[in-house]
PDB file of C-alpha atoms in Angstrom:
ATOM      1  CA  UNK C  26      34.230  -1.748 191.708  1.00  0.00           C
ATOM      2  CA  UNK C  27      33.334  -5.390 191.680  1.00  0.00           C
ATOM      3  CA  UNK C  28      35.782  -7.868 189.933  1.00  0.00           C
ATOM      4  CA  UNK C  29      32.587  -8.708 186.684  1.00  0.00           C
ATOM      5  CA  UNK C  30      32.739  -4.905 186.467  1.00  0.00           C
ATOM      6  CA  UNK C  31      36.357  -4.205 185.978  1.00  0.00           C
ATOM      7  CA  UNK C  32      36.778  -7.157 184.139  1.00  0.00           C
ATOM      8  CA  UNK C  33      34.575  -6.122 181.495  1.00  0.00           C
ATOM      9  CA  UNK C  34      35.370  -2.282 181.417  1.00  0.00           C
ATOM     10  CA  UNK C  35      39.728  -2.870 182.408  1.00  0.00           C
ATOM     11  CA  UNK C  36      40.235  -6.566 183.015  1.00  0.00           C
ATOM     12  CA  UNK C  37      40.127  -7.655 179.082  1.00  0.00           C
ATOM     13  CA  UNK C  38      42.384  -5.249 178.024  1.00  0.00           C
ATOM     14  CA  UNK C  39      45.352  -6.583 180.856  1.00  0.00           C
ATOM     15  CA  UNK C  40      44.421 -10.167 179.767  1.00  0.00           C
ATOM     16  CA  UNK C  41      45.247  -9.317 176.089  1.00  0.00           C
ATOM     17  CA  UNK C  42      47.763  -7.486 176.793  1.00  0.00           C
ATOM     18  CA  UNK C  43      49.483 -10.146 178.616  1.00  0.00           C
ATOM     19  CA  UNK C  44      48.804 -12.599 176.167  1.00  0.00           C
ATOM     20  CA  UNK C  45      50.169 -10.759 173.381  1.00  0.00           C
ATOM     21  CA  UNK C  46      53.395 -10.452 175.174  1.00  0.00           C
ATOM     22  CA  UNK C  47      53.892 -13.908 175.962  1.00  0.00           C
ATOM     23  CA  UNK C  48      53.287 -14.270 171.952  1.00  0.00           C
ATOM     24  CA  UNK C  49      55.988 -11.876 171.116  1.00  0.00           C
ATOM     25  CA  UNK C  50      58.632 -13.242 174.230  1.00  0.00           C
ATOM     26  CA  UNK C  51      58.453 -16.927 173.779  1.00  0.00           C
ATOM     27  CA  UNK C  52      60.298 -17.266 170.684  1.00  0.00           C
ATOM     28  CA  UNK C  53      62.919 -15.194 172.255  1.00  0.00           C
ATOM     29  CA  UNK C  54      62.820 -17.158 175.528  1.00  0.00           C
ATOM     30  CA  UNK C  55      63.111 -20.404 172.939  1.00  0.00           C
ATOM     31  CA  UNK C  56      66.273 -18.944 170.943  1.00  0.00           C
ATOM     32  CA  UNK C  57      68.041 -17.874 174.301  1.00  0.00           C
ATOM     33  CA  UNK C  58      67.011 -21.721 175.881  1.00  0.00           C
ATOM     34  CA  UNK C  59      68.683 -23.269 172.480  1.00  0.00           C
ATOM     35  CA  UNK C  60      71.900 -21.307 172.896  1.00  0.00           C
ATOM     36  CA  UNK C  61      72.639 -22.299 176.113  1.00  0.00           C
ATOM     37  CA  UNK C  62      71.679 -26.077 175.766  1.00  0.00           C
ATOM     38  CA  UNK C  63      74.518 -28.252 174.965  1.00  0.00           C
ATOM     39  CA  UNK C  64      73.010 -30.851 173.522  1.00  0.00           C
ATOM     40  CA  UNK C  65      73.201 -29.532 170.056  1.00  0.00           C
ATOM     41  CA  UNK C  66      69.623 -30.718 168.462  1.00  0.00           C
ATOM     42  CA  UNK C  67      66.764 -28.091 167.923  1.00  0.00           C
ATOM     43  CA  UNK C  68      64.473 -30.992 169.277  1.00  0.00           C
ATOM     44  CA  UNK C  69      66.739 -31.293 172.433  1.00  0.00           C
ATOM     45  CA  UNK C  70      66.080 -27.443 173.968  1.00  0.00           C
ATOM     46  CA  UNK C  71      62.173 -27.971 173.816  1.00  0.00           C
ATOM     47  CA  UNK C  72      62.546 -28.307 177.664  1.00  0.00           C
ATOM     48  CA  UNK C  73      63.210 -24.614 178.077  1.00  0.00           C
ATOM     49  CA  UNK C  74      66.359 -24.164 180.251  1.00  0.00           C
ATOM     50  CA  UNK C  75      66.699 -27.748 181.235  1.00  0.00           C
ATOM     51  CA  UNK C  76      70.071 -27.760 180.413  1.00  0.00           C
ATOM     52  CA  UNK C  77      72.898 -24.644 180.606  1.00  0.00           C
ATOM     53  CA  UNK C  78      76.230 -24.364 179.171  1.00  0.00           C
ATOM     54  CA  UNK C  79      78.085 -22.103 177.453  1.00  0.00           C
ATOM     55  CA  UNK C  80      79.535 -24.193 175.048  1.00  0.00           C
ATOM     56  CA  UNK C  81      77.840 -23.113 172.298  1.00  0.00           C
ATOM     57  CA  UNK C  82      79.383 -19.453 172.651  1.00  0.00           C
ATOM     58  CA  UNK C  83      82.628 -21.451 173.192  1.00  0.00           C
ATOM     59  CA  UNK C  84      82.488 -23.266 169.273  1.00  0.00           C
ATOM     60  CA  UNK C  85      81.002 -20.257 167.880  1.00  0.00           C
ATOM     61  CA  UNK C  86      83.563 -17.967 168.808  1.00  0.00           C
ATOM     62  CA  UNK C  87      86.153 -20.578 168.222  1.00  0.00           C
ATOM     63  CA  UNK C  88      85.490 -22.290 165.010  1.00  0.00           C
ATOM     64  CA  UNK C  89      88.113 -21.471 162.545  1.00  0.00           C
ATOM     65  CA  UNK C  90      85.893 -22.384 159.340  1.00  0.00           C
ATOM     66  CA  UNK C  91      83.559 -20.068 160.786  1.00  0.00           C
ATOM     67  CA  UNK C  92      84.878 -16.596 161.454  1.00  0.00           C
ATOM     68  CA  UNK C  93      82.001 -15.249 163.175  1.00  0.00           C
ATOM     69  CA  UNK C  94      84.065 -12.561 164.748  1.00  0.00           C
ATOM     70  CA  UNK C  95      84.479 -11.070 161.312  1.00  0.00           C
ATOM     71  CA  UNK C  96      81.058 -12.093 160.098  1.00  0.00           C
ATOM     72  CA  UNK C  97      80.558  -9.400 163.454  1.00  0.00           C
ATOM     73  CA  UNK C  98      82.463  -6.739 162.949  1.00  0.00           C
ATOM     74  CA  UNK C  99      81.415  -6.361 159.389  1.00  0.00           C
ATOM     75  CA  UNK C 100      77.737  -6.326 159.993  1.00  0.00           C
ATOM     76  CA  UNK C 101      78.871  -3.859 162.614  1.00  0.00           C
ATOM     77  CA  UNK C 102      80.725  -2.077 159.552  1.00  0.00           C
ATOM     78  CA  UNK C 103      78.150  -2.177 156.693  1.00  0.00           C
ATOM     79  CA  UNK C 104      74.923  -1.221 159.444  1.00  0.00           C
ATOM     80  CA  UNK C 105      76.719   1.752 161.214  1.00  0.00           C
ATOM     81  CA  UNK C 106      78.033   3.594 157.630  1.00  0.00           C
ATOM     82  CA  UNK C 107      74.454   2.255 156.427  1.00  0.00           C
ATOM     83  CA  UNK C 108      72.538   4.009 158.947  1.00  0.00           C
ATOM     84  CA  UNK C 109      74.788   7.229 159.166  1.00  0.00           C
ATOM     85  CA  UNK C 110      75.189   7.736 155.518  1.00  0.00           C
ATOM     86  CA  UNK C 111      71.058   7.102 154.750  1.00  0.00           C
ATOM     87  CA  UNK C 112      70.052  10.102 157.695  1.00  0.00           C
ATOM     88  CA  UNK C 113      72.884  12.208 156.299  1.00  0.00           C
ATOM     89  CA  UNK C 114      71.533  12.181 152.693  1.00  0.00           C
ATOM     90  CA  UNK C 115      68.146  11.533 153.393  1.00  0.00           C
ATOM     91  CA  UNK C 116      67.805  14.744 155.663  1.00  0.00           C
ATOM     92  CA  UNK C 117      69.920  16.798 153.168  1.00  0.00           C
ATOM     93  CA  UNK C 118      67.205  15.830 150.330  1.00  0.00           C
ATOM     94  CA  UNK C 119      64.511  16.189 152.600  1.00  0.00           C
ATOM     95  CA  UNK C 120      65.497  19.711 153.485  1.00  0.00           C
ATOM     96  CA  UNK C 121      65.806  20.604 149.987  1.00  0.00           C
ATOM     97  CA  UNK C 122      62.618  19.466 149.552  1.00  0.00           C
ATOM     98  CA  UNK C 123      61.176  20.768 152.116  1.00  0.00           C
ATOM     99  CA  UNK C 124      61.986  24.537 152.235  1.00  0.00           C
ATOM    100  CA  UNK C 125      63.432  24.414 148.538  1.00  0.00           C
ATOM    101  CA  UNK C 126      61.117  25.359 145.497  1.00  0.00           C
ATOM    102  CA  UNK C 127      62.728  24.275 142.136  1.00  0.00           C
ATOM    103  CA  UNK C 128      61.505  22.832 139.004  1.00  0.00           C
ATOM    104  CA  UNK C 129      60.673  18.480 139.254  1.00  0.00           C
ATOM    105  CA  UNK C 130      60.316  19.224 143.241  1.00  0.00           C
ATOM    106  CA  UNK C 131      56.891  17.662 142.963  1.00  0.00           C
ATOM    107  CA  UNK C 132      57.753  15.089 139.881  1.00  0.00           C
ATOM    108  CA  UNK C 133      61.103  13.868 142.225  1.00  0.00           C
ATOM    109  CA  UNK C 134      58.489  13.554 145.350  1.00  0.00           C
ATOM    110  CA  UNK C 135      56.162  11.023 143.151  1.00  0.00           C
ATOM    111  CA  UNK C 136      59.043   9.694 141.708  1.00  0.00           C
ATOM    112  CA  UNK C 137      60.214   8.577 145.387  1.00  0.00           C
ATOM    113  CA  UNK C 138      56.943   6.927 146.161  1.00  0.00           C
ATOM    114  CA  UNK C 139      56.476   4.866 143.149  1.00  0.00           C
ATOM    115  CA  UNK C 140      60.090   3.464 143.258  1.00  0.00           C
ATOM    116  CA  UNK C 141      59.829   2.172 146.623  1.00  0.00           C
ATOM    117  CA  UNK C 142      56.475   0.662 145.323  1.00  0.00           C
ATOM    118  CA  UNK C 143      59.279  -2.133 144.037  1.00  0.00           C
ATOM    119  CA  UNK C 144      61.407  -3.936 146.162  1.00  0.00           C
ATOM    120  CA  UNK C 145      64.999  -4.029 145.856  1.00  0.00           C
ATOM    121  CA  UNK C 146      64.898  -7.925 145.424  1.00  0.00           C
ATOM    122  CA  UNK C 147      63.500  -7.531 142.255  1.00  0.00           C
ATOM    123  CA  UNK C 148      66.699  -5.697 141.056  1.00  0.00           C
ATOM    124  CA  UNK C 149      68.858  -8.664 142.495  1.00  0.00           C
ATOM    125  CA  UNK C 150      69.618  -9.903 139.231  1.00  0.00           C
ATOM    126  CA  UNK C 151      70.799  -6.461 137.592  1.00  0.00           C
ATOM    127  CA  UNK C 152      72.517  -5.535 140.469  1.00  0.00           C
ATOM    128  CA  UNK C 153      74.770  -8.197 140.602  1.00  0.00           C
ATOM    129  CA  UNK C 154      75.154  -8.012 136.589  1.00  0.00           C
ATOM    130  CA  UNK C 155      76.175  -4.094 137.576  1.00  0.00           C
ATOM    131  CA  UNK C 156      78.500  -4.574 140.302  1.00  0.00           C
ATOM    132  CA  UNK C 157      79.999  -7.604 138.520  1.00  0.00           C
ATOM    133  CA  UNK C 158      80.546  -5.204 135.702  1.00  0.00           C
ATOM    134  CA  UNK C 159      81.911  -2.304 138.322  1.00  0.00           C
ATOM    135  CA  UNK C 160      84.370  -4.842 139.497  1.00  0.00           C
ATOM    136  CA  UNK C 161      86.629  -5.160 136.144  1.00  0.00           C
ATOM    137  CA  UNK C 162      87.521  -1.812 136.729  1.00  0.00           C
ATOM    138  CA  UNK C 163      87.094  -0.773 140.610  1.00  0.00           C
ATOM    139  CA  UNK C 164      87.427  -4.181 142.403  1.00  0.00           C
ATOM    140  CA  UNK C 165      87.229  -1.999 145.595  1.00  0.00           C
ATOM    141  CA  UNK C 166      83.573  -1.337 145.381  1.00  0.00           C
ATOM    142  CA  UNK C 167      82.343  -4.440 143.209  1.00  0.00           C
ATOM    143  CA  UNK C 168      81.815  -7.873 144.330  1.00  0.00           C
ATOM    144  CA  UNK C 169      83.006  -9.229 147.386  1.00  0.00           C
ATOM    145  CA  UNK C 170      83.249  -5.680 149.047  1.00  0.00           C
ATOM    146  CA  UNK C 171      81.954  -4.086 152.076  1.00  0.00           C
ATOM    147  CA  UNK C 172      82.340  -0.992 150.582  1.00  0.00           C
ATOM    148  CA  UNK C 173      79.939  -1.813 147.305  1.00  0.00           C
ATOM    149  CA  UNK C 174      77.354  -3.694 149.472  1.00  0.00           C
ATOM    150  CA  UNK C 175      76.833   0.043 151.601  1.00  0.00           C
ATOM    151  CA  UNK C 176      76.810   1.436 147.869  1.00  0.00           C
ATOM    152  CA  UNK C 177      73.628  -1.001 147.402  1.00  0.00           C
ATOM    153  CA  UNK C 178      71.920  -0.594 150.549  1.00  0.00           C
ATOM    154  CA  UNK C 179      72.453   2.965 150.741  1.00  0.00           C
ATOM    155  CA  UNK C 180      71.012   3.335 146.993  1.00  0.00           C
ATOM    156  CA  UNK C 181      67.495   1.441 147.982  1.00  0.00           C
ATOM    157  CA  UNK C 182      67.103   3.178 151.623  1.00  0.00           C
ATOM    158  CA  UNK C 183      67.481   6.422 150.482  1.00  0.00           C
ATOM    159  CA  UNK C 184      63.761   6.475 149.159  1.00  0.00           C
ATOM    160  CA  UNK C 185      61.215   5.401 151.707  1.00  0.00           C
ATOM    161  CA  UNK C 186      63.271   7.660 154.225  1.00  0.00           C
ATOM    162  CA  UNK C 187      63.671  10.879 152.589  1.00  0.00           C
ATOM    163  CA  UNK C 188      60.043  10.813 152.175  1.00  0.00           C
ATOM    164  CA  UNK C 189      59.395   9.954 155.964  1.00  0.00           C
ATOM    165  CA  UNK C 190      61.963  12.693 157.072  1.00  0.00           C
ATOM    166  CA  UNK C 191      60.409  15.164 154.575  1.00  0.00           C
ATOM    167  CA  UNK C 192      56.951  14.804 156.642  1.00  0.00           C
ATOM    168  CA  UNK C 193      59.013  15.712 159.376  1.00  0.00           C
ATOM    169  CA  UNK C 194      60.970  19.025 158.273  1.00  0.00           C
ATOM    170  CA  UNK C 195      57.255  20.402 157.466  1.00  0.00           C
ATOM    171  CA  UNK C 196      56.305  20.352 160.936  1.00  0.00           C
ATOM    172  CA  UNK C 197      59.630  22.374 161.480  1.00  0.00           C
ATOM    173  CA  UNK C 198      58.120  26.681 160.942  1.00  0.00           C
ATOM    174  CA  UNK C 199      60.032  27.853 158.107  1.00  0.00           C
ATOM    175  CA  UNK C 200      59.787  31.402 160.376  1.00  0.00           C
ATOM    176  CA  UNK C 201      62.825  29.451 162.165  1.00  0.00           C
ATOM    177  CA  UNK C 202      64.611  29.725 158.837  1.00  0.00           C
ATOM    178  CA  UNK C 203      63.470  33.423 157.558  1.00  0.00           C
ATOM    179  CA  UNK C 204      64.735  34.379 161.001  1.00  0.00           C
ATOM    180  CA  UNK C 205      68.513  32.840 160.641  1.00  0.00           C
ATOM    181  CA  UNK C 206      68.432  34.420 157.183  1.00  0.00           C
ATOM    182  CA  UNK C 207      67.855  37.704 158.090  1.00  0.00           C
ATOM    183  CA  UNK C 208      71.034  37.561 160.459  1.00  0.00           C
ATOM    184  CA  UNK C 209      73.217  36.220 157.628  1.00  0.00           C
ATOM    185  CA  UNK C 210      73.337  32.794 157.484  1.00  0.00           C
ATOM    186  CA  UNK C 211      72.732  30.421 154.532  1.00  0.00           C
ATOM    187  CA  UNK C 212      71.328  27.243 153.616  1.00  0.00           C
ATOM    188  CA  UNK C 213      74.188  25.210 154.773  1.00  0.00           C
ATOM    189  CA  UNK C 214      74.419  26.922 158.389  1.00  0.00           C
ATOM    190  CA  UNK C 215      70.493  26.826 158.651  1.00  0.00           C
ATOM    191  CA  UNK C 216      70.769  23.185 158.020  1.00  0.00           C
ATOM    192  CA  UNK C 217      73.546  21.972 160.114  1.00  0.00           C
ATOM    193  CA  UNK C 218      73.223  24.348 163.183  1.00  0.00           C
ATOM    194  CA  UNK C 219      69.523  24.737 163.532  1.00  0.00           C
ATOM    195  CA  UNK C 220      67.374  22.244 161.457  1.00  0.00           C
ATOM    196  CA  UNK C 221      69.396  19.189 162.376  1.00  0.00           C
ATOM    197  CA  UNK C 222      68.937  19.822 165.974  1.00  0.00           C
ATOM    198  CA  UNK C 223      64.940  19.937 165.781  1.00  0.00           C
ATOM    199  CA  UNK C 224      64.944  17.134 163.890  1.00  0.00           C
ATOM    200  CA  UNK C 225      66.520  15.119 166.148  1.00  0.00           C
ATOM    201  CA  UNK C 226      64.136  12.459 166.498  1.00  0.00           C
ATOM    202  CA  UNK C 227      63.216  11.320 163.022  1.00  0.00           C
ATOM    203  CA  UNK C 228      67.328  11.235 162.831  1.00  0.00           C
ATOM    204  CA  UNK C 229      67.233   8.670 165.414  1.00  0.00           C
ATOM    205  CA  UNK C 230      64.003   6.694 163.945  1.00  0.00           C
ATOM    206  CA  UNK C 231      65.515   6.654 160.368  1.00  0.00           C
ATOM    207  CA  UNK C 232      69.310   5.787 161.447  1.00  0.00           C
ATOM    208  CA  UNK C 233      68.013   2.848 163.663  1.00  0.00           C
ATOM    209  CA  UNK C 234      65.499   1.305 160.726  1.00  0.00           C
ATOM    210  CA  UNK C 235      68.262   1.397 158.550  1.00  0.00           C
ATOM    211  CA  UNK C 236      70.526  -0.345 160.913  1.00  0.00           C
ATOM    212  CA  UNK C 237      67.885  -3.101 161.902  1.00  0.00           C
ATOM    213  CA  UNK C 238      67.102  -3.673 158.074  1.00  0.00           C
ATOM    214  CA  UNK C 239      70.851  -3.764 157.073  1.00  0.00           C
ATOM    215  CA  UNK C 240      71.785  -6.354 160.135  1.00  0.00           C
ATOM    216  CA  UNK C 241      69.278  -8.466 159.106  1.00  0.00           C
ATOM    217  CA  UNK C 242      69.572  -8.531 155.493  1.00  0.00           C
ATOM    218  CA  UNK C 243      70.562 -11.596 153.863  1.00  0.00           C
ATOM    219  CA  UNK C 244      69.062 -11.819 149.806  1.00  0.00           C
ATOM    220  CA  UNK C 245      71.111  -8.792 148.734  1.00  0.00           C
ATOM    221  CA  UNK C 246      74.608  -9.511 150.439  1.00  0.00           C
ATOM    222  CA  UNK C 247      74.624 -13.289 149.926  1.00  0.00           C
ATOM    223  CA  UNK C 248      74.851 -12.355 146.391  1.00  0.00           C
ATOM    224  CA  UNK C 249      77.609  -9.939 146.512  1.00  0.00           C
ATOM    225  CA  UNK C 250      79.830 -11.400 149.274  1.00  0.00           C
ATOM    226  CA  UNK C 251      81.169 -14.472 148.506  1.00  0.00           C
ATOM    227  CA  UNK C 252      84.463 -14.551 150.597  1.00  0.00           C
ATOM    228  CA  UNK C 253      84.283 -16.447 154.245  1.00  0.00           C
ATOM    229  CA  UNK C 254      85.653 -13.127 155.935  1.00  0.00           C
ATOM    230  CA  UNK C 255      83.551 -11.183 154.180  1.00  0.00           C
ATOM    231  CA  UNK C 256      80.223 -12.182 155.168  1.00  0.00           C
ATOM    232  CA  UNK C 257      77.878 -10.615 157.446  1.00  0.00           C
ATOM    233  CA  UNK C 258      75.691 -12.543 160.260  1.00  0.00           C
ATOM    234  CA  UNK C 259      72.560 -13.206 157.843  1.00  0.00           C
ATOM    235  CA  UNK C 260      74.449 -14.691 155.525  1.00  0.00           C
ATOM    236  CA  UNK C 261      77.543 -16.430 157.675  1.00  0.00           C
ATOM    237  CA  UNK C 262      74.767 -17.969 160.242  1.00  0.00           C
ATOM    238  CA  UNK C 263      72.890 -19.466 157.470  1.00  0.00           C
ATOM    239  CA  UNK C 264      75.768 -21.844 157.163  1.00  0.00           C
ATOM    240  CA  UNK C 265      75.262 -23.457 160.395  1.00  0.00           C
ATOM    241  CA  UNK C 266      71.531 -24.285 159.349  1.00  0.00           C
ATOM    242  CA  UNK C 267      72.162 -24.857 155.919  1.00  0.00           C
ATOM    243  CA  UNK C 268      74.048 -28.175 155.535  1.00  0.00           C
ATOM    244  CA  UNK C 269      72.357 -31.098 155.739  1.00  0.00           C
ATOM    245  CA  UNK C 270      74.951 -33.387 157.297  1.00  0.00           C
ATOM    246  CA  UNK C 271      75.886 -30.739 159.463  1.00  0.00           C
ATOM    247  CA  UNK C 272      73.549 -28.401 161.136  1.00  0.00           C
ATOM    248  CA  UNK C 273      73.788 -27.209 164.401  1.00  0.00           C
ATOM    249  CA  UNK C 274      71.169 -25.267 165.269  1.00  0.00           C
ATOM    250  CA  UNK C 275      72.102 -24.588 169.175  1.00  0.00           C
ATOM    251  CA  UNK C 276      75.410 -22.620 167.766  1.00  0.00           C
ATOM    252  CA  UNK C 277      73.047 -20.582 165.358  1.00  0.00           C
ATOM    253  CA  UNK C 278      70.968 -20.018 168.326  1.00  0.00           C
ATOM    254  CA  UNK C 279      74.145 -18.838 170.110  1.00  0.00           C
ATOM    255  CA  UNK C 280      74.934 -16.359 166.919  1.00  0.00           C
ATOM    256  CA  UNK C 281      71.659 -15.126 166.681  1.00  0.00           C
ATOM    257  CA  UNK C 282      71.182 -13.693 170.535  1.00  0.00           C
ATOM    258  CA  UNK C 283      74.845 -12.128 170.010  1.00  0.00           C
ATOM    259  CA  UNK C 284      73.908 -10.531 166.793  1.00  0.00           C
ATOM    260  CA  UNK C 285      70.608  -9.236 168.638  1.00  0.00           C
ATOM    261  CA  UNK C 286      72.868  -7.502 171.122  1.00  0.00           C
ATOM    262  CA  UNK C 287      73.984  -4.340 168.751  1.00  0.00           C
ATOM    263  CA  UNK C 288      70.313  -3.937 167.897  1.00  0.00           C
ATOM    264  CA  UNK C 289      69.023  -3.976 171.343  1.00  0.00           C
ATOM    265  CA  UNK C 290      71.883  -1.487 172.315  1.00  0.00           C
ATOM    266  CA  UNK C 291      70.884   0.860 170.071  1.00  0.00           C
ATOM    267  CA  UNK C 292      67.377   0.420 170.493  1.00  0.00           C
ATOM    268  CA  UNK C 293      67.064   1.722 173.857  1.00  0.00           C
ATOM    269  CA  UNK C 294      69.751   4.685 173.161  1.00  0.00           C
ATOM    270  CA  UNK C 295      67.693   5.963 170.616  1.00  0.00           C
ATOM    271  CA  UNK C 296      64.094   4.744 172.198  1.00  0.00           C
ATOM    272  CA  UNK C 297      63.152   8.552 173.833  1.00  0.00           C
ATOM    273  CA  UNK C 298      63.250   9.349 170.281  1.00  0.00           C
ATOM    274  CA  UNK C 299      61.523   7.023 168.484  1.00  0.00           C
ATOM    275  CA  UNK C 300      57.170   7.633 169.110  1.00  0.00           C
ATOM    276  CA  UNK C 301      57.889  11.048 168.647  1.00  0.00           C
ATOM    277  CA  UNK C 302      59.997  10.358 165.361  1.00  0.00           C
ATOM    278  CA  UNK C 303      57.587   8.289 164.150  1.00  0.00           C
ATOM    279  CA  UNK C 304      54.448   9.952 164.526  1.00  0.00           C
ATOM    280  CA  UNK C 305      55.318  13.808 164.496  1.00  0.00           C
ATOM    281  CA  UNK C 306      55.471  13.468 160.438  1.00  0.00           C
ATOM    282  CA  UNK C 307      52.416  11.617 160.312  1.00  0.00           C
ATOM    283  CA  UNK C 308      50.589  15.417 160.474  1.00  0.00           C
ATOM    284  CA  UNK C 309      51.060  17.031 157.523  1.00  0.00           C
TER     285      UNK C 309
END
């Protein structure tokens, strides 16, 4: 094959390719440069790599203003119970659902769509009202709590992935259940010994969505955390950016490739799952 030949047929498609990955890797190359340049201007890490140092990992770690430690371990908190508790009740309404028929199944399957047609940070406002409200009486789960802000997120990701999931459990033959019932078992059983199993992978997709969106959210838990050791990255980095007399954008660099690590972690445990997850629902 001559090289005009398989450049028009083959070539084109490895040129855009690699174009379209140096697109998506230089502004991760940029961030990873910027954290390890010790000169502490954005302007200053242009030159990618000229300069390395760990020094920004050093203040980060070690600023006492700036726990970002804690800022850490609660994103770490509020992602993992995020992502566990939205496939636990997502998959337990998308079974019912699924192999369920009762009256409003098809009214609460509308009602699903059209209220993830509206994004939760139009509700900002009234949720803060609410959970200011909440916290007169159960300061626990109000403002300024870890365990309110899951509340939240858990309460506008339940949606969007019980509908994904119920794609899923259709593709699952309900012979599978018809055969479990004849030997006795129940609904429960069914669900927990069998059904889980096979659903495996849109498990994985949803739990890891939920954990990328809840790392990364900032509009929603700047809002309700308002406590230094409370925060979680989003909204603790912003304060190394936000200042104008003090920014330091190398150190937010720094925070931001650390933060990335949890994601990236779970990303390629759960990755043999994920185009199957993902596209298996897209059938029915």
């Amino acid at each position: 094959m001559s090289f005009q030949k398989w450049l028009r047929e083959l070539g084109w498609r490895h040129l855009v390719g690699i174009a379209v990955v140096l697109f998506a890797a230089f502004p991760l190359v940029y961030v990873l440069s910027a954290s390890l340049n010790p000169s502490g201007t954005l302007t200053g890490s242009n030159a990618l790599f000229r300069e390395v140092s760990a020094e920004n990992y050093v203040a980060l770690l070690s600023d006492p203003r700036r726990p970002y430690a804690a800022w850490f371990a609660n994103s770490l908190i509020v992602g993992l119970v995020t992502a566990a508790g939205t496939v636990f009740l997502g998959a337990l309404a998308a079974y019912s659902f699924s192999r369920m028929r009762f009256t409003g199944r098809r009214f609460g399957l509308l009602s699903l769509i059209l209220v993830q047609m509206f994004p939760q940070l139009l509700a900002v406002v009234a949720i803060y009202l609410l959970m200011r409200g909440i916290s007169d009486f159960f300061p626990a789960i109000g403002l300024d709590s870890l365990v309110g802000l899951i509340m939240i997120y858990l309460g506008g990701a339940l949606g969007v992935n019980t509908y994904l999931m119920y794609g899923f459990f259709n593709t699952v033959p309900s012979s599978i259940d018809e055969a479990a019932k004849i030997d006795g078992a129940g609904h429960a059983r069914i669900f927990f010994t069998i059904i889980l199993r096979l659903v495996a992978p849109i498990l994985a997709v949803v739990g890891l969505l939920s954990f990328i969106s809840t790392m990364s959210e900032f509009v929603v838990s700047s809002v309700i955390l308002t406590s230094p050791d409370r925060l979680t990255l989003a909204v603790g980095l912003f304060r190394y950016v936000s200042e104008e007399t003090n920014t330091n954008y190398p150190v937010f660099a720094a925070g931001a490739v650390l933060a990335a690590i949890p994601v990236m972690a779970l990303f390629l445990w759960l990755q043999k799952y994920i185009v199957g997850g993902l596209t298996a629902g897209a059938v029915k």
